[in-house]
CSV table of C-alpha atoms in Angstrom, one decimal:
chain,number,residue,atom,x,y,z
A,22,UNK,CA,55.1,67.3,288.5
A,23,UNK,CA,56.9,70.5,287.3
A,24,UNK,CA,58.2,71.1,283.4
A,25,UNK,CA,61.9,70.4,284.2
A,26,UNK,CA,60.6,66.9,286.1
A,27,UNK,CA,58.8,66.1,283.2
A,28,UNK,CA,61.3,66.7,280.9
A,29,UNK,CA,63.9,64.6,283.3
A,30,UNK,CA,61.3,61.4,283.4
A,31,UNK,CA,61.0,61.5,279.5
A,32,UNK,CA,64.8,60.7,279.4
A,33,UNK,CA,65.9,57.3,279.3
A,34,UNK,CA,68.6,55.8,281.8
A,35,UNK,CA,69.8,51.2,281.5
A,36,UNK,CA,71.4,50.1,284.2
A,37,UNK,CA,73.0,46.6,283.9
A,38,UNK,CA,74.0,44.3,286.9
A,39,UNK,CA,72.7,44.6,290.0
A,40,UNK,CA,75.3,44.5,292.8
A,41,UNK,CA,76.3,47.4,295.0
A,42,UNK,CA,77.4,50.2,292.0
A,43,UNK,CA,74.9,49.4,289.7
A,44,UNK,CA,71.8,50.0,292.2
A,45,UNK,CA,73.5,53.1,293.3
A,46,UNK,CA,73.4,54.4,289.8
A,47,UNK,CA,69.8,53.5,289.3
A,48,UNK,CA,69.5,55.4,292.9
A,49,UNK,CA,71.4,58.5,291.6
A,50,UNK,CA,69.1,58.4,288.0
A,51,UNK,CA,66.3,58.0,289.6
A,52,UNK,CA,66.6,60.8,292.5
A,53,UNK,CA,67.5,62.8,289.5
A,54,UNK,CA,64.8,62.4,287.4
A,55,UNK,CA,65.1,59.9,285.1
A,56,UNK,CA,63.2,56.9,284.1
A,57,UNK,CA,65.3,53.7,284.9
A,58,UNK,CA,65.4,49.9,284.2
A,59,UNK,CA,67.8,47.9,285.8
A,60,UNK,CA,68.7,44.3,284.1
A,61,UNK,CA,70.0,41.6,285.9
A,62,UNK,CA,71.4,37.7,284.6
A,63,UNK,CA,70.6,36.4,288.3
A,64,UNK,CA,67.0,35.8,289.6
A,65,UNK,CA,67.7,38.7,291.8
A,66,UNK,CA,69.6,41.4,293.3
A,67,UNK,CA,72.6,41.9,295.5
A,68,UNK,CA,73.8,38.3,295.2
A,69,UNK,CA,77.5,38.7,296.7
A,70,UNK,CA,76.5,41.6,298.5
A,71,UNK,CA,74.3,39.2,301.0
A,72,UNK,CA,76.9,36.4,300.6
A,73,UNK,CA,79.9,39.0,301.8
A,74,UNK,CA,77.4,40.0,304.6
A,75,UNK,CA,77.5,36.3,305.7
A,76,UNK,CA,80.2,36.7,308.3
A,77,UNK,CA,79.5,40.1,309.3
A,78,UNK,CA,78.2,43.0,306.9
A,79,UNK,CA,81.4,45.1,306.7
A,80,UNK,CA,80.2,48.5,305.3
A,81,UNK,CA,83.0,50.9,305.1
A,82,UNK,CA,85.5,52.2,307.6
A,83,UNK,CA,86.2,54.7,310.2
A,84,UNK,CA,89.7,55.9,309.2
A,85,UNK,CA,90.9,59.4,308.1
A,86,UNK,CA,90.1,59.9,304.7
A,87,UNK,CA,93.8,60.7,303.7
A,88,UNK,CA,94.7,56.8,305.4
A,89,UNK,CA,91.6,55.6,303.8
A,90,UNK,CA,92.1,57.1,300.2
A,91,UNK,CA,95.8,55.6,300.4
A,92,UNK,CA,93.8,51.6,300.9
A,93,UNK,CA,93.6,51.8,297.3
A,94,UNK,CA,97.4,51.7,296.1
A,95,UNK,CA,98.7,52.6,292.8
A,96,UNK,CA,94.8,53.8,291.9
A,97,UNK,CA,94.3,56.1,295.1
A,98,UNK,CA,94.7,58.8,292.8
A,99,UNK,CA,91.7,58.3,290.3
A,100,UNK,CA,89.2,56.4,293.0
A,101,UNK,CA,90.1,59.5,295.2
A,102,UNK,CA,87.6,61.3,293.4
A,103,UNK,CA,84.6,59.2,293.8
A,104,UNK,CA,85.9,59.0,297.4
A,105,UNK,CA,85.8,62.9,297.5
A,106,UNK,CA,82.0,63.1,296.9
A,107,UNK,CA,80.8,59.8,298.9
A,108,UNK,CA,83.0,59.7,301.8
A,109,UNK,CA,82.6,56.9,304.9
A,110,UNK,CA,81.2,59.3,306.6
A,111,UNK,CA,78.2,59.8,304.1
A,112,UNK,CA,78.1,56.2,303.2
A,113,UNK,CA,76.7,55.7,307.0
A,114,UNK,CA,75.0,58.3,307.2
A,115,UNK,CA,72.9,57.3,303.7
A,116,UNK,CA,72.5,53.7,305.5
A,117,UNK,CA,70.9,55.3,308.5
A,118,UNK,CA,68.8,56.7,306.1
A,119,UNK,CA,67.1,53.6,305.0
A,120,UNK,CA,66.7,53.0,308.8
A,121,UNK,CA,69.5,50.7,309.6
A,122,UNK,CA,71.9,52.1,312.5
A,123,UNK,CA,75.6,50.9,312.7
A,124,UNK,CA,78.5,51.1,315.1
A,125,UNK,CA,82.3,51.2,314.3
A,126,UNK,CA,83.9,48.0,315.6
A,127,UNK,CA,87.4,47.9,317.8
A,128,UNK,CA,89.0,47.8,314.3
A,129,UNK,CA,87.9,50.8,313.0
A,130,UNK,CA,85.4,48.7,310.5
A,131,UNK,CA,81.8,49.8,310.3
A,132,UNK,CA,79.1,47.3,310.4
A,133,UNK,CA,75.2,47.8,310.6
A,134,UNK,CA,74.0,47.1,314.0
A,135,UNK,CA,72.5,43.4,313.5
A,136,UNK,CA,75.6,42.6,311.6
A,137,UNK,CA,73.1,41.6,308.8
A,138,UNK,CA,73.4,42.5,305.0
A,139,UNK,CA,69.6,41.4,304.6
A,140,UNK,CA,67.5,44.2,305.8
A,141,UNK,CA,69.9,47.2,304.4
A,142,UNK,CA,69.0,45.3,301.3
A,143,UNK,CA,65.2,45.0,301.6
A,144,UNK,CA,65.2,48.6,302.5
A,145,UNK,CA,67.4,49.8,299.8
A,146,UNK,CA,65.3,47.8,297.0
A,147,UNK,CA,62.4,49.4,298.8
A,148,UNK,CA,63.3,52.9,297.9
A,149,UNK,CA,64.6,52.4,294.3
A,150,UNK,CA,61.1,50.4,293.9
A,151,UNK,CA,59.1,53.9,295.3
A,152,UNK,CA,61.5,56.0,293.3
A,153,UNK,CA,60.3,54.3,290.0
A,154,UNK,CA,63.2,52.1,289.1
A,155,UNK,CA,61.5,48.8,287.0
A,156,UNK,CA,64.1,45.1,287.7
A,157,UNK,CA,64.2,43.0,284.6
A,158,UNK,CA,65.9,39.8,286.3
A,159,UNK,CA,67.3,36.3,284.4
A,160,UNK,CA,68.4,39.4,281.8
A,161,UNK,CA,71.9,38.7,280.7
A,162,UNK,CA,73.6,40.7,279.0
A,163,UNK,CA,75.2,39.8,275.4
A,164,UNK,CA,76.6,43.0,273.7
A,165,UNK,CA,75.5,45.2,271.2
A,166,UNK,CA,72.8,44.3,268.3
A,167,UNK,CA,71.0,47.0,265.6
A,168,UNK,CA,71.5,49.5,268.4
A,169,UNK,CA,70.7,48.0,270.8
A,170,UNK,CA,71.0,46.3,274.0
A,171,UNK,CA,70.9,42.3,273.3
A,172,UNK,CA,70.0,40.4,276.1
A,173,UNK,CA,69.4,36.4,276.9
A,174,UNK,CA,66.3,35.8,278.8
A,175,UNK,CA,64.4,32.3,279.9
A,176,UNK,CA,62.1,33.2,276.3
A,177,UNK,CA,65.2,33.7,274.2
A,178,UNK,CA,67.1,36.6,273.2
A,179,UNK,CA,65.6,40.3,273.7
A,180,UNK,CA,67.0,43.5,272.1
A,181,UNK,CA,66.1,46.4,274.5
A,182,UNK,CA,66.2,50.2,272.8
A,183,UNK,CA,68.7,52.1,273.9
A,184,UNK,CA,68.5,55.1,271.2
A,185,UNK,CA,69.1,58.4,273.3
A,186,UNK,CA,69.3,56.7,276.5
A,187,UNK,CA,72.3,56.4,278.8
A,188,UNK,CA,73.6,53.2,279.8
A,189,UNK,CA,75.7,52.3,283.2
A,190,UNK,CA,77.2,48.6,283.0
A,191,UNK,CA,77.9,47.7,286.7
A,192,UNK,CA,78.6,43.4,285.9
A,193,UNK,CA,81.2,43.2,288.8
A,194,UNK,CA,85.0,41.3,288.0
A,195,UNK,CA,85.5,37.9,287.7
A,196,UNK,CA,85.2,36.5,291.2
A,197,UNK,CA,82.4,34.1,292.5
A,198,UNK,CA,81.1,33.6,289.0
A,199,UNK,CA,78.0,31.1,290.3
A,200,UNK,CA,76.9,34.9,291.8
A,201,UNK,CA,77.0,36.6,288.5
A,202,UNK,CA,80.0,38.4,288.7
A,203,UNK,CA,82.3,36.0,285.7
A,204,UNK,CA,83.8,38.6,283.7
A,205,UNK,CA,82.1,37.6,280.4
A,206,UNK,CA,81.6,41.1,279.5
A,207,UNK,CA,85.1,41.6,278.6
A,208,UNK,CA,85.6,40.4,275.2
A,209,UNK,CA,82.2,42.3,274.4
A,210,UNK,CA,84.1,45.5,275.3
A,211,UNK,CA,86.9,44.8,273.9
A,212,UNK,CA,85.5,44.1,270.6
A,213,UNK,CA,84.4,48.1,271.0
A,214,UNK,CA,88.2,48.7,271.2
A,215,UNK,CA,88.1,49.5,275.0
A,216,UNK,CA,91.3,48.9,276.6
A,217,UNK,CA,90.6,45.9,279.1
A,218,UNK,CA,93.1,45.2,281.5
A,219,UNK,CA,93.1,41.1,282.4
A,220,UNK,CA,91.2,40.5,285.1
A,221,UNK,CA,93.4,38.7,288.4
A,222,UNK,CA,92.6,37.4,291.8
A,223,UNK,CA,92.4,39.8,294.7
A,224,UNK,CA,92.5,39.4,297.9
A,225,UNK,CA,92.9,35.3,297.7
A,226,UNK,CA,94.9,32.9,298.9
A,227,UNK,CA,98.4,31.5,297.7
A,228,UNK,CA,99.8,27.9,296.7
A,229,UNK,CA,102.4,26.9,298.9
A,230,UNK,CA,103.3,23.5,297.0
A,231,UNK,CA,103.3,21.8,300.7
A,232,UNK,CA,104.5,18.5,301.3
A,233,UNK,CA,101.9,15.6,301.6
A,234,UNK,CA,103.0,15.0,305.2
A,235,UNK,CA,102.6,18.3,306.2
A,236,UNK,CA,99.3,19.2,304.4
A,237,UNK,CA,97.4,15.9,305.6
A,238,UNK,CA,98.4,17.0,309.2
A,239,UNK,CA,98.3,21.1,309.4
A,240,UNK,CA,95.4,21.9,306.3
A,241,UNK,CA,93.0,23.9,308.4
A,242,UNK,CA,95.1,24.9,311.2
A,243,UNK,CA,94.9,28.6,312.4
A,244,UNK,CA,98.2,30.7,312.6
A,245,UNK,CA,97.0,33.5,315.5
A,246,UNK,CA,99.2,35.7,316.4
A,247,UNK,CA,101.9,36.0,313.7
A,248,UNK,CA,103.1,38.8,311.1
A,249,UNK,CA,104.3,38.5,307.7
A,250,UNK,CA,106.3,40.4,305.1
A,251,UNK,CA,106.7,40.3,301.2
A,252,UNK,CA,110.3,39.8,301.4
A,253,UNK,CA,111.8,43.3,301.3
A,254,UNK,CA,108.7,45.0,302.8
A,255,UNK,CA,107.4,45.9,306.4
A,256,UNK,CA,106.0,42.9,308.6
A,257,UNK,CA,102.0,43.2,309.4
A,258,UNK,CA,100.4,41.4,311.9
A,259,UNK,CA,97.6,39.4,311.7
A,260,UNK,CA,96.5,36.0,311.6
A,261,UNK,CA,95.5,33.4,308.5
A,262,UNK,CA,95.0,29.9,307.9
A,263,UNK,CA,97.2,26.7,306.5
A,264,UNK,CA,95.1,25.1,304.0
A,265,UNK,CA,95.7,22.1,302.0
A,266,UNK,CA,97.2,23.9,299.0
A,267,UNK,CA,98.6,26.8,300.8
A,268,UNK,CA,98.0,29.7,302.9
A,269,UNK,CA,94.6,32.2,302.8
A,270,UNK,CA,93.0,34.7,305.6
A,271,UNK,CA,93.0,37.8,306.3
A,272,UNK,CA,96.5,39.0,306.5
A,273,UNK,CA,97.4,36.9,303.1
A,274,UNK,CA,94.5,38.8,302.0
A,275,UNK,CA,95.9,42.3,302.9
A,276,UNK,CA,99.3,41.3,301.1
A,277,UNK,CA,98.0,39.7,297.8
A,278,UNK,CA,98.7,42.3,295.7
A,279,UNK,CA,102.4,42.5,295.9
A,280,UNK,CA,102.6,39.0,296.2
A,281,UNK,CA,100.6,37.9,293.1
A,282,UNK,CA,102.6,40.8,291.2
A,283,UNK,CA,105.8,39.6,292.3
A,284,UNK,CA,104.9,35.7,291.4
A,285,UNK,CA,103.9,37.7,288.2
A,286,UNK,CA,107.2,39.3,287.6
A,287,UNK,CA,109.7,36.2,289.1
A,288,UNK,CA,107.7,33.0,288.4
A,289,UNK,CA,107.3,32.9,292.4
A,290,UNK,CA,107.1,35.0,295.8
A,291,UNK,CA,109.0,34.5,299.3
A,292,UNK,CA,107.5,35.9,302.2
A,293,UNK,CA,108.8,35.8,306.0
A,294,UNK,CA,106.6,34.7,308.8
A,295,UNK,CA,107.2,35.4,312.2
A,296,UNK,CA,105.9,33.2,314.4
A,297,UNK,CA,106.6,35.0,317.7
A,298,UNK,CA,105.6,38.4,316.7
A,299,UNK,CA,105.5,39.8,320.5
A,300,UNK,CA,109.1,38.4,321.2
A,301,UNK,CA,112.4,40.7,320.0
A,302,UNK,CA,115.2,38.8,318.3
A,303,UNK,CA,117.0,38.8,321.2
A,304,UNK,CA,115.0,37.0,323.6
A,305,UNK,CA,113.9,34.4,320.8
A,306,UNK,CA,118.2,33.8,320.3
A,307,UNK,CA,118.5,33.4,324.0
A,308,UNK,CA,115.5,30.5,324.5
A,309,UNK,CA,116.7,28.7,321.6
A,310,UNK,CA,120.3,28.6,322.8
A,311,UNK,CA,119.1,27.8,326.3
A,312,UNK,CA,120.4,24.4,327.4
A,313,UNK,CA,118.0,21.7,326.6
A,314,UNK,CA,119.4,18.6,328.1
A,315,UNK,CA,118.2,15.7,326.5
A,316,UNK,CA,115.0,17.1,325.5
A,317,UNK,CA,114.5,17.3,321.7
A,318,UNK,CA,114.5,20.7,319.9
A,319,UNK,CA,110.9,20.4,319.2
A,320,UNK,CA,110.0,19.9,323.2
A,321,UNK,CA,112.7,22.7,324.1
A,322,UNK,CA,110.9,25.1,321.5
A,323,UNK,CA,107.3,24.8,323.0
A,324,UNK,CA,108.9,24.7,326.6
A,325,UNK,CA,110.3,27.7,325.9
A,326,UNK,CA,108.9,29.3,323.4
A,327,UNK,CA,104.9,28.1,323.2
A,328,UNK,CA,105.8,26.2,319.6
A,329,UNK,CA,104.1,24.1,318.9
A,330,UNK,CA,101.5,22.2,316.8
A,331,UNK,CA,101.1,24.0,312.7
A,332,UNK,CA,104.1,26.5,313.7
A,333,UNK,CA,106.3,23.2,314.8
A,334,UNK,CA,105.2,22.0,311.5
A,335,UNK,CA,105.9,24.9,309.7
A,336,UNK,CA,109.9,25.0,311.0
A,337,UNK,CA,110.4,21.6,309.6
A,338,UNK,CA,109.1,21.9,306.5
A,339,UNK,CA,110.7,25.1,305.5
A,340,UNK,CA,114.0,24.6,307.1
A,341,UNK,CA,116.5,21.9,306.2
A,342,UNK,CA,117.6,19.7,309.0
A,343,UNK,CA,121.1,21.8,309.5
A,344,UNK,CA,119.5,24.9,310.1
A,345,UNK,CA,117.2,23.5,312.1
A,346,UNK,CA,119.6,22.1,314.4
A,347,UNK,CA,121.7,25.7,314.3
A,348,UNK,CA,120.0,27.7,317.2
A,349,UNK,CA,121.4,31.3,315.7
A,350,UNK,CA,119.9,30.0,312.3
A,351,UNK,CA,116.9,28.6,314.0
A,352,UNK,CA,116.1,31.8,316.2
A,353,UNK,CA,116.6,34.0,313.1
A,354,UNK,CA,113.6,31.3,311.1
A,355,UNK,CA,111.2,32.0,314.1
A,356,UNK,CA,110.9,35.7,313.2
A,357,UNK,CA,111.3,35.2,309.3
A,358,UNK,CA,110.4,32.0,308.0
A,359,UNK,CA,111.1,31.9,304.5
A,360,UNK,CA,107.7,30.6,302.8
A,361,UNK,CA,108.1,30.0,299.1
A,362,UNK,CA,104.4,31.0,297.4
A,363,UNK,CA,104.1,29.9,293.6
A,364,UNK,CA,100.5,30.5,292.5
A,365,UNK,CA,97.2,33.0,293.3
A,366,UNK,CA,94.1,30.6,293.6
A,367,UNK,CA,91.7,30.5,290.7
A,368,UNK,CA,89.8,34.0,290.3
A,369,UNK,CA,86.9,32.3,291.0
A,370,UNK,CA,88.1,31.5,294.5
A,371,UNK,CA,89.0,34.7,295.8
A,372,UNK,CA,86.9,37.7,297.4
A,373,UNK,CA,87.4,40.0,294.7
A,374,UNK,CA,89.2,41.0,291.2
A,375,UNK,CA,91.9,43.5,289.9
A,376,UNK,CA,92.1,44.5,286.3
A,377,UNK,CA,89.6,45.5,284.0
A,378,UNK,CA,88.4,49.1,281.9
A,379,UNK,CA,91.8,51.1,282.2
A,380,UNK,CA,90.7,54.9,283.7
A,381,UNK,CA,92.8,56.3,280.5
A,382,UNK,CA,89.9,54.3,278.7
A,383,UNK,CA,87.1,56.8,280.5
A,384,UNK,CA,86.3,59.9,279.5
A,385,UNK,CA,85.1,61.7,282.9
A,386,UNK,CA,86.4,58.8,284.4
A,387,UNK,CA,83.4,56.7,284.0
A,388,UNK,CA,82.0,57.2,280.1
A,389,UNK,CA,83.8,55.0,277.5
A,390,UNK,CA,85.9,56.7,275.7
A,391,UNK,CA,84.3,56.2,271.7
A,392,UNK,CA,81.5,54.7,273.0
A,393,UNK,CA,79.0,57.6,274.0
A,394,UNK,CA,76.6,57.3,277.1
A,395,UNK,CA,78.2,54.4,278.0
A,396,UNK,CA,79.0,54.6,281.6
A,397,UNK,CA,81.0,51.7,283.9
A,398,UNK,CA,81.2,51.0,287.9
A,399,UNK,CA,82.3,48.8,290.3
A,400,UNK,CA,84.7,46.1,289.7
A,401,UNK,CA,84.8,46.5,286.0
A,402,UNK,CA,86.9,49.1,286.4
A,403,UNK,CA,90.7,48.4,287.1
A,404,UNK,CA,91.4,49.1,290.4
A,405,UNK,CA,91.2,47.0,293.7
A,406,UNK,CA,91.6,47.2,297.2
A,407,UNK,CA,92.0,45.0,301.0
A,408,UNK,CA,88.9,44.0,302.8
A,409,UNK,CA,87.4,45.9,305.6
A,410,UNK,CA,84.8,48.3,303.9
A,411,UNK,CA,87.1,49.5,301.2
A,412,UNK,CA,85.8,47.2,298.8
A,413,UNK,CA,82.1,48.4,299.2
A,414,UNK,CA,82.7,51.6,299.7
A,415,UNK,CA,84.9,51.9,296.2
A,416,UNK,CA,81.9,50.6,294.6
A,417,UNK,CA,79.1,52.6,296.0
A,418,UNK,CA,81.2,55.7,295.2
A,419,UNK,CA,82.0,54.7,291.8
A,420,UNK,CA,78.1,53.9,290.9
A,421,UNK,CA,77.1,57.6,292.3
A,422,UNK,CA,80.0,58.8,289.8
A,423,UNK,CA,78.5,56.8,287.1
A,424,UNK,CA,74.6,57.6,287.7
A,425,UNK,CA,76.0,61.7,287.7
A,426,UNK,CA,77.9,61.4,284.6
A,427,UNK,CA,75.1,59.2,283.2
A,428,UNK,CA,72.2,62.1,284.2
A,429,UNK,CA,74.7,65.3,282.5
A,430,UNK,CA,74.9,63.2,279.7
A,431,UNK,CA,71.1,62.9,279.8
A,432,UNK,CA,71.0,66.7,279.9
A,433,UNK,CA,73.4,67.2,277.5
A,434,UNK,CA,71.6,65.2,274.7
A,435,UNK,CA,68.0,67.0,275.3
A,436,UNK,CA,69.8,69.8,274.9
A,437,UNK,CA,71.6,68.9,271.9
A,438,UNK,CA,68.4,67.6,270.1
A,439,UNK,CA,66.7,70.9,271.2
């Protein structure tokens, strides 16, 4: 081992929480020479990276990088830069390094090639095990104590020295709690004076307040083929699914941003559903007003139109009997019900969290500011974006960011003691 290597091993580098950005930290730290333990409150790794794997491991996307940079919102800006050194493209091509192919879907989503988030994460723990990295599991962390890291472990509480080492906390928001990821480390940074923004549900589902009548009979039901709009913005189309409360799937899921800000900023949020996204106005006006005989509206609609079933049920128990019976009214509610939302589900219902360490909190964008060689990634930090890779991708950029800062701070300090 060369002089410089040496010198790089002797310096110490904590990673806390073990999802997707805080083992590409300890992946960055290690490949750069430092000696790293990784703590963990679960009894192991990766827990809600395996669970979001369930259904299909959705790794990143194929998108241009402008299109893709632009997924993130009101934060494009600052995650554009951990975006800028770990692209999509790289992101595949570092999974093909642990030996697992992939293929872009029809959507433009990239998935490994057995759909499976199991063996890119047996390979991945593989490597950081070779490349010296040492798990401490059933670790949770607790703050701060004599200077150092206090942690609660099945024999009690453990105070780890941290004195000249860096320190990346990677604990995840404040979604899917049972999975580790419960926000608890909020207060603890906030009683550093780190601005904290609250933590909210992200892509989730929405309370509908729905009749009895109607939930009993339509929770469950799948809306295919539809679009829907935050009232005043552009329709997407998509499908989702009526539950008993509400609505949740994966075009609420793409809108649940401006619709939990608006319930946020109004005390509720209206969007319009079209339930005949492939028909124009004008042919939906003319079956509607098309003579019906003595056939009831509800057996001219699906003659006509294919309504039926959850979308019948949805006409009657957004519209009042009048408009119903109106057919200019009723053709202009097929393409834009008016669907009155009133709450996000609980955080620990949805897929992911907004909120958390404000980037005007980070120096470097990753170091707390007044709290040197502390480092955060991943959901902690206050930005969010839509399924479909973004998510991931986000965090594995952000924990490269975080290991980098974390290994020139490393530098810095040796050569400040020297």
């Amino acid at each position: 081992m060369s002089e410089s290597r040496t010198e790089a091993r002797s310096r110490h580098a904590i990673v806390i929480g073990g999802g997707p950005a805080g083992l590409m930290a300890a992946e960055v730290l290690a490949a750069g020479g430092a000696r790293v333990d990784l703590y963990d409150a679960m009894p192991s790794v990766g827990r809600k990276f395996l669970l979001a794997g369930k259904g299909g491991m959705n790794i990143t996307h194929a998108e241009g990088h402008d299109a893709f940079v632009a997924r993130y919102g009101a934060r494009a800006g600052a995650v554009r830069a951990w975006l800028d050194t770990f692209p999509p493209a790289q992101v595949r091509a570092w999974i093909h390094g642990l030996g697992i192919a992939t293929f872009v879907g029809t959507s433009g989503r990239v998935f490994p090639a057995d759909m499976k988030a199991a063996p890119l994460l047996r390979a991945w723990l593989h490597r950081l095990r070779d490349a010296g990295v040492t798990f401490h599991m059933r670790h949770r962390w607790l703050g701060w104590r004599d200077g150092g890291l206090l942690f609660a472990t099945p024999d009690g509480e453990h105070v780890v020295d941290a004195t000249g080492a860096a320190t990346v906390l990677a604990l995840g928001g404040a979604s899917w709690a049972r999975l580790g990821s419960d926000g608890a480390w909020v207060p603890l940074l906030a009683g550093r004076g780190v601005d904290v923004a609250p933590l909210v549900p992200s892509n989730c589902g929405f309370d509908a307040d729905w009749s009895a009548h109607f939930a009993e009979r339509h929770a469950g039901s799948p809306l295919t083929t539809v679009a829907l709009a935050l009232e005043g913005g552009a329709f997407r189309k998509g499908q989702f699914v009526v539950t008993k409360t509400g609505i949740e799937g994966s075009l609420v899921y793409a809108l649940s941003a401006p619709i939990r800000d608006r319930i946020a900023r109004d005390g509720r949020a209206t969007v319009l559903l079209d339930l005949l996204p492939d028909h124009d106005p004008r042919r939906v006006l003319d079956e509607v007003a098309h003579p019906r005989g003595a056939r009831s509206m509800a057996s001219h609609l699906q003659s006509r139109l294919g309504i039926r079933g959850v979308k019948s049920g949805l006409l009657h128990e957004c519209l009042g009997k009048a408009d119903y019976a109106d057919p200019a009214k009723l053709a202009r509610a097929l393409k834009a019900l008016p669907l009155v939302l009133t709450r996000a589900r609980p955080i620990d219902e949805a897929i992911s969290s907004a909120g958390g360490v404000r980037f005007d909190a980070l120096d470097g964008g990753t170091m707390l500011r007044g709290v040197p060689g502390v480092f955060v990634a991943g959901e902690m930090v206050d930005w969010e974006a839509p399924t479909g890779g973004y998510l991931l991708t986000a965090c594995f950029g952000s924990g490269r960011a975080a290991g980098r800062a974390a290994l020139a701070w490393l530098a810095q300090d040796v050569n400040r003691r020297n």
